[in-house]
C-alpha atoms as a printed R data frame, in Angstrom:
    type eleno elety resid chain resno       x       y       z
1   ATOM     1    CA   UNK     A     1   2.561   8.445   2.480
2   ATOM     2    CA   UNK     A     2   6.074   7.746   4.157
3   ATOM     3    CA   UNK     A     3   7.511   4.466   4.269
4   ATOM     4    CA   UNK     A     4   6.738   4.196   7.969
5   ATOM     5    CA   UNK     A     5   2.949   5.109   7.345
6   ATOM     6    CA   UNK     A     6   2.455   2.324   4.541
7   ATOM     7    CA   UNK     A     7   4.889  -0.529   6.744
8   ATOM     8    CA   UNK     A     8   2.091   0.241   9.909
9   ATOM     9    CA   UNK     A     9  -1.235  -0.344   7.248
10  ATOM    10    CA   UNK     A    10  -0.036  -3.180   4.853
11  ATOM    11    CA   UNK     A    11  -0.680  -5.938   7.865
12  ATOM    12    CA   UNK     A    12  -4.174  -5.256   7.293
13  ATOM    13    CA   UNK     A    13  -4.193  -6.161   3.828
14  ATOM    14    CA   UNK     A    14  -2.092  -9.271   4.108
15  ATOM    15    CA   UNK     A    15  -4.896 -11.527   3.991
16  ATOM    16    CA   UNK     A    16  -6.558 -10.059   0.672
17  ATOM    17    CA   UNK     A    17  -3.010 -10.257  -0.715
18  ATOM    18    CA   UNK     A    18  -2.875 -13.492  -0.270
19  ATOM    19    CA   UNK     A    19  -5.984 -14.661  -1.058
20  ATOM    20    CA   UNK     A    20  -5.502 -12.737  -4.718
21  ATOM    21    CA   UNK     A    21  -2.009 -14.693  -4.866
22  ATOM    22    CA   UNK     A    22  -3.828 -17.482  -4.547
23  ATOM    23    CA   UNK     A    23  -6.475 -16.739  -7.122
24  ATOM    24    CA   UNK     A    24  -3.669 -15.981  -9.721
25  ATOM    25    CA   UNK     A    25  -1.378 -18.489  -9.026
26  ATOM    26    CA   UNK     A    26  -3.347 -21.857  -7.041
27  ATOM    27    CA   UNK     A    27  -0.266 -22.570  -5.189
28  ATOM    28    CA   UNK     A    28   0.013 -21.436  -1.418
29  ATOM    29    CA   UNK     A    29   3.827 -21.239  -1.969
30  ATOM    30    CA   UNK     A    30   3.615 -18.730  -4.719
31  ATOM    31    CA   UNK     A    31   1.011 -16.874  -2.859
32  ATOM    32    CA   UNK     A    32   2.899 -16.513   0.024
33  ATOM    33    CA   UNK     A    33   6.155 -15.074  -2.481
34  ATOM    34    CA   UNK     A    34   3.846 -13.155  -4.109
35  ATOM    35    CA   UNK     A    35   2.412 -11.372  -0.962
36  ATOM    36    CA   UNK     A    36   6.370 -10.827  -0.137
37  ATOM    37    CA   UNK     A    37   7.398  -9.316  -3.073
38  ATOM    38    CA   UNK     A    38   4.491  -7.288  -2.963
39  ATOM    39    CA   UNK     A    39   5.598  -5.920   0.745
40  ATOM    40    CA   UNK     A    40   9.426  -5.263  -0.416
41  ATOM    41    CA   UNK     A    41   8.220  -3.599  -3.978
42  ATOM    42    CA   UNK     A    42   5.488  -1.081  -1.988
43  ATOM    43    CA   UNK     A    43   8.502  -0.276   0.922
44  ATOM    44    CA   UNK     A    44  10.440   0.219  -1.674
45  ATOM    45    CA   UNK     A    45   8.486   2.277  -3.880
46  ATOM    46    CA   UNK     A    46   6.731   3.647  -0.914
47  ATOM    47    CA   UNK     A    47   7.699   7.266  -2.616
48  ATOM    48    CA   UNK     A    48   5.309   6.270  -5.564
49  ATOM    49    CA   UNK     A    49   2.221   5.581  -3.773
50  ATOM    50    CA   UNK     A    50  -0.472   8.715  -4.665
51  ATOM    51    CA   UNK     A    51  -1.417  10.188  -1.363
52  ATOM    52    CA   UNK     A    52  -5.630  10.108  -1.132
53  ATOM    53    CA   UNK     A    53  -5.806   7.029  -3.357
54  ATOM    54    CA   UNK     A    54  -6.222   3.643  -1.691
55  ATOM    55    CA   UNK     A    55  -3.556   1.407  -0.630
56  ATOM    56    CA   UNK     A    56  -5.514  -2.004  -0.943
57  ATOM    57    CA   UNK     A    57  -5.792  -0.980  -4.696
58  ATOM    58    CA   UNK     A    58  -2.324  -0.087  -5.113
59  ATOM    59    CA   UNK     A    59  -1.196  -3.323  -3.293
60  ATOM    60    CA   UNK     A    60  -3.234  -5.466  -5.846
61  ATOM    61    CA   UNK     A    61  -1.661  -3.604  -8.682
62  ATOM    62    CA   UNK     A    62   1.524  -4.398  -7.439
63  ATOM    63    CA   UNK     A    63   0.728  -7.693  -6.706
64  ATOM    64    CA   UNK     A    64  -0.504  -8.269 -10.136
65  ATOM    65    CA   UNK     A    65   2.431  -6.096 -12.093
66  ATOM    66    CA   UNK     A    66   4.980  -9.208 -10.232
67  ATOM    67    CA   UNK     A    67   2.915 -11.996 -11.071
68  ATOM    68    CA   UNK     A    68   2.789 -10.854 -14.836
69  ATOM    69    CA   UNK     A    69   6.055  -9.809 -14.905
70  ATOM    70    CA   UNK     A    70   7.993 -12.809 -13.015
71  ATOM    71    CA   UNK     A    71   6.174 -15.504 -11.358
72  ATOM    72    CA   UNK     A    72   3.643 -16.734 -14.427
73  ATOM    73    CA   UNK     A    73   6.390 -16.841 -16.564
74  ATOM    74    CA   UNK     A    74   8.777 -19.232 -14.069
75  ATOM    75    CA   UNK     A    75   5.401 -21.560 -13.845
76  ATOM    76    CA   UNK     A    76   5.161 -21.813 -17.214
77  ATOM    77    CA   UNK     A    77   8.548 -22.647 -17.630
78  ATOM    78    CA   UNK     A    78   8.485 -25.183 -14.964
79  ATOM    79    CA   UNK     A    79   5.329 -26.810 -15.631
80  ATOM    80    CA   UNK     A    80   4.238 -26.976 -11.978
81  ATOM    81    CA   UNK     A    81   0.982 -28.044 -11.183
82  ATOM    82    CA   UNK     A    82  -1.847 -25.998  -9.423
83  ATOM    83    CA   UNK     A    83  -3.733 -26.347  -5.783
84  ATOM    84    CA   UNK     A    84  -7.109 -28.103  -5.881
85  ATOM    85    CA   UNK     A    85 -10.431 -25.235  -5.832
86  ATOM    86    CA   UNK     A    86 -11.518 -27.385  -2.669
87  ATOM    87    CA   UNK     A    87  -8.380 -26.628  -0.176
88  ATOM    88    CA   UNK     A    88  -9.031 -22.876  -1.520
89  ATOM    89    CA   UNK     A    89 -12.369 -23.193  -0.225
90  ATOM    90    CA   UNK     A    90 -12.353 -25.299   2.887
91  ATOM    91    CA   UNK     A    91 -14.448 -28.202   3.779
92  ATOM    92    CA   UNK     A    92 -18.424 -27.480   4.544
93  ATOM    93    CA   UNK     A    93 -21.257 -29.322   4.742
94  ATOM    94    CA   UNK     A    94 -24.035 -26.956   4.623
95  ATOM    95    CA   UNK     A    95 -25.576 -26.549   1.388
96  ATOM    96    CA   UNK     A    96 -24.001 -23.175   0.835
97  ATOM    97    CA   UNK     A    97 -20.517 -24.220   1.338
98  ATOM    98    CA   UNK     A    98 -21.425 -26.662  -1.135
99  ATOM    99    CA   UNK     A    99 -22.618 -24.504  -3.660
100 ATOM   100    CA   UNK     A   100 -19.881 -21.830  -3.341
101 ATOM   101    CA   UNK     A   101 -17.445 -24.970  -3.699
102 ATOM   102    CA   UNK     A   102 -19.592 -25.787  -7.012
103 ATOM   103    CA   UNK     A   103 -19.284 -21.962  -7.775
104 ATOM   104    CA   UNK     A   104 -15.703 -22.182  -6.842
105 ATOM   105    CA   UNK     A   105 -14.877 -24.998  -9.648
106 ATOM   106    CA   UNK     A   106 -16.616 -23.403 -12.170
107 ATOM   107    CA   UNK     A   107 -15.126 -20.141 -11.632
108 ATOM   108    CA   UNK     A   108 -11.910 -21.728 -11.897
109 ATOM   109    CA   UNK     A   109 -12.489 -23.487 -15.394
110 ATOM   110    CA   UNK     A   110 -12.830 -19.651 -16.566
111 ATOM   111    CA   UNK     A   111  -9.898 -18.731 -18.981
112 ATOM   112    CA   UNK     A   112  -7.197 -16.849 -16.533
113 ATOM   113    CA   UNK     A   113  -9.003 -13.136 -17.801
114 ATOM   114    CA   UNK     A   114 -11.664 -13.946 -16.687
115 ATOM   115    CA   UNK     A   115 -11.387 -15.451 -13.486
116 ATOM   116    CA   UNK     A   116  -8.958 -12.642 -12.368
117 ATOM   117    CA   UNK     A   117 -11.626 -10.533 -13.253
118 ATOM   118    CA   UNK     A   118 -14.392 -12.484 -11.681
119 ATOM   119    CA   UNK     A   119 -12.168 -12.099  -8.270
120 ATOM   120    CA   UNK     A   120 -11.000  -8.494  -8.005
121 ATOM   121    CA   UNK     A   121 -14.786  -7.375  -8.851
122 ATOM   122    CA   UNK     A   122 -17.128  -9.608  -7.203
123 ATOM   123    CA   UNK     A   123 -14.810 -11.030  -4.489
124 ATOM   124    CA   UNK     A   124 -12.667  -7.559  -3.235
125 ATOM   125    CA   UNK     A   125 -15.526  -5.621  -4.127
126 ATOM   126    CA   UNK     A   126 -12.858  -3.339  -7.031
127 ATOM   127    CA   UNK     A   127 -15.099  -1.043  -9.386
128 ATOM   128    CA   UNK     A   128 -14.694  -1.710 -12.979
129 ATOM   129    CA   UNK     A   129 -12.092   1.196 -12.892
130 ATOM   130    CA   UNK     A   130 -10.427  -0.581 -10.069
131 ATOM   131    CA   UNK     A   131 -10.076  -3.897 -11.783
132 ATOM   132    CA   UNK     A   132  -8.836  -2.281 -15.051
133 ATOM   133    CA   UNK     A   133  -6.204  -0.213 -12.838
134 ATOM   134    CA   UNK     A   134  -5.272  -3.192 -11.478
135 ATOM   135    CA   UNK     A   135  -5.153  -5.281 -14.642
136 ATOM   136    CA   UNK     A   136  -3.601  -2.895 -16.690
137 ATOM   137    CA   UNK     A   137  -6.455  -2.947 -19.489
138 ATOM   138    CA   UNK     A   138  -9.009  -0.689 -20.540
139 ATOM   139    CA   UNK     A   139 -12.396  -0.755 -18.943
140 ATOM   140    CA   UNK     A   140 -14.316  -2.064 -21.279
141 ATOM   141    CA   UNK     A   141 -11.986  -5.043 -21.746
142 ATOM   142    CA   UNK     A   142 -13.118  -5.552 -17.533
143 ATOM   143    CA   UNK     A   143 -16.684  -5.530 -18.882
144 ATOM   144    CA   UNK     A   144 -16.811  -7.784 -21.751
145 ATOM   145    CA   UNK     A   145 -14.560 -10.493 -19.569
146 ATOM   146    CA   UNK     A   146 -17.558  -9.975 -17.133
147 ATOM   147    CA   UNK     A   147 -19.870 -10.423 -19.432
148 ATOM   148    CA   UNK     A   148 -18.563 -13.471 -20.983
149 ATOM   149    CA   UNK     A   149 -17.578 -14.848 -17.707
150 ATOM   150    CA   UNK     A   150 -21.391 -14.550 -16.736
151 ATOM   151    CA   UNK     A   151 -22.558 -15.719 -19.761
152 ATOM   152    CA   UNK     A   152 -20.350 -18.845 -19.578
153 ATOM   153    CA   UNK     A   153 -21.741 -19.295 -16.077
154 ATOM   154    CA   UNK     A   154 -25.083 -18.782 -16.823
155 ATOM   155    CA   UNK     A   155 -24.636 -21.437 -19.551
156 ATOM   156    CA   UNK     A   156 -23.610 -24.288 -17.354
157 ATOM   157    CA   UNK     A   157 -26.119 -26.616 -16.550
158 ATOM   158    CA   UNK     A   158 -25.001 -27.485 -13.656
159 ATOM   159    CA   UNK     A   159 -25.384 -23.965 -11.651
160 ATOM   160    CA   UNK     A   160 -27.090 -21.144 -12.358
161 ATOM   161    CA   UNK     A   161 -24.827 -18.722 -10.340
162 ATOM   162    CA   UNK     A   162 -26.371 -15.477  -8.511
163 ATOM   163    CA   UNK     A   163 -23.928 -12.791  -9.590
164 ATOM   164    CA   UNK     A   164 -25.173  -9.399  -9.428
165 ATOM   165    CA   UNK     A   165 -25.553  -7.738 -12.947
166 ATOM   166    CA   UNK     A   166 -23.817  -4.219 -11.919
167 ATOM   167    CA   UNK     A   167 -25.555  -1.056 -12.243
168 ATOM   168    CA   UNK     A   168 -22.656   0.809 -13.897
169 ATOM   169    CA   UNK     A   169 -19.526   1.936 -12.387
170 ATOM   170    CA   UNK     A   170 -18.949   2.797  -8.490
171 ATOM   171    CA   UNK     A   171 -15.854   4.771  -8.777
C-alpha cells in the first residue's frame, strides 16, 4: 500500500487509536501523542505495511511498539498521574451505563497485561492472534492473561461481569 493509499484510510481509525491510547496510557494528552506518533511512524514506514493484511491491526501494533518503547518509560520517570475510569466512560444514568462504569473500574484495577488484553480482545474485537501480534507475546500468554483477567473478575463480589468465554480462535 503506497503512502498516499494508507494517509486516505488512517482517518478512519483515528478514533480506535485513540481510544487504545487511552486504555494504555489514562491521560488524553498522551493519547492524543500517541495517536500522532502512530500517524508519522505508519507514513513513514508506509513501505512496511504487508499488502492484504489489515491496517487497523497494524496501526495498534504500532501504537503499542511507541508506547512500550517511549512513552511508559517517560511516565514512569515522571511520576504523572492517570485520568479517572469515569471521564473515560462518560456520565449515564441508565443502569447500563452504570454497570459498564462498574465494569470500567474493575477492569482498570487489572495489572497493565491484563487490561491491555481485556481491551484489544473484547473491546476492538482482535482474535487471540491479533492481540498477541499486537502485544508482541505468544498466544498463549493472550490466553492465560484472559483467563486470569476473567477469573479475577468473576471473583469480585461486587460484579459478576458477562464476558463471553471464546470458542477458540477467529483468525
Amino acid at each position: 500500500m503506497s503512502n498516499e493509499a494508507i494517509r486516505h484510510q488512517i482517518a478512519q481509525y483515528l478514533p480506535r487509536l485513540w481510544r487504545y491510547g487511552l486504555v494504555l496510557s489514562h491521560r488524553r494528552d498522551v493519547a492524543d501523542d500517541l495517536v500522532q506518533a502512530t500517524c508519522v511512524r505508519a507514513l513513514e514506514r508506509a513501505s512496511q505495511f504487508i499488502t492484504g493484511s489489515r491496517l487497523d491491526r497494524w496501526l495498534f501494533s504500532i501504537l503499542h511498539s511507541i508506547w512500550i518503547n517511549e512513552v511508559r518509560a517517560q511516565l514512569i520517570r515522571r511520576g504523572q498521574g492517570f485520568v479517572d475510569v469515569d471521564e473515560l466512560t462518560g456520565t449515564g444514568n441508565s443502569e447500563e451505563a452504570l454497570w459498564s462504569n462498574d465494569v470500567m473500574k474493575r477492569v482498570s484495577r487489572l495489572p497493565e497485561a491484563q487490561r491491555d488484553t481485556v481491551f484489544l480482545v473484547y473491546v476492538e474485537e482482535l482474535s487471540y492472534r491479533e492481540a498477541s501480534e499486537v502485544l508482541n507475546v505468544p498466544i498463549g500468554t493472550v490466553m492465560s492473561r484472559l483467563a486470569t483477567a476473567r477469573l479475577t473478575l468473576a471473583q469480585d463480589p461486587a460484579i459478576q461481569p458477562d464476558m463471553p468465554q471464546r470458542k477458540g480462535d477467529k483468525s
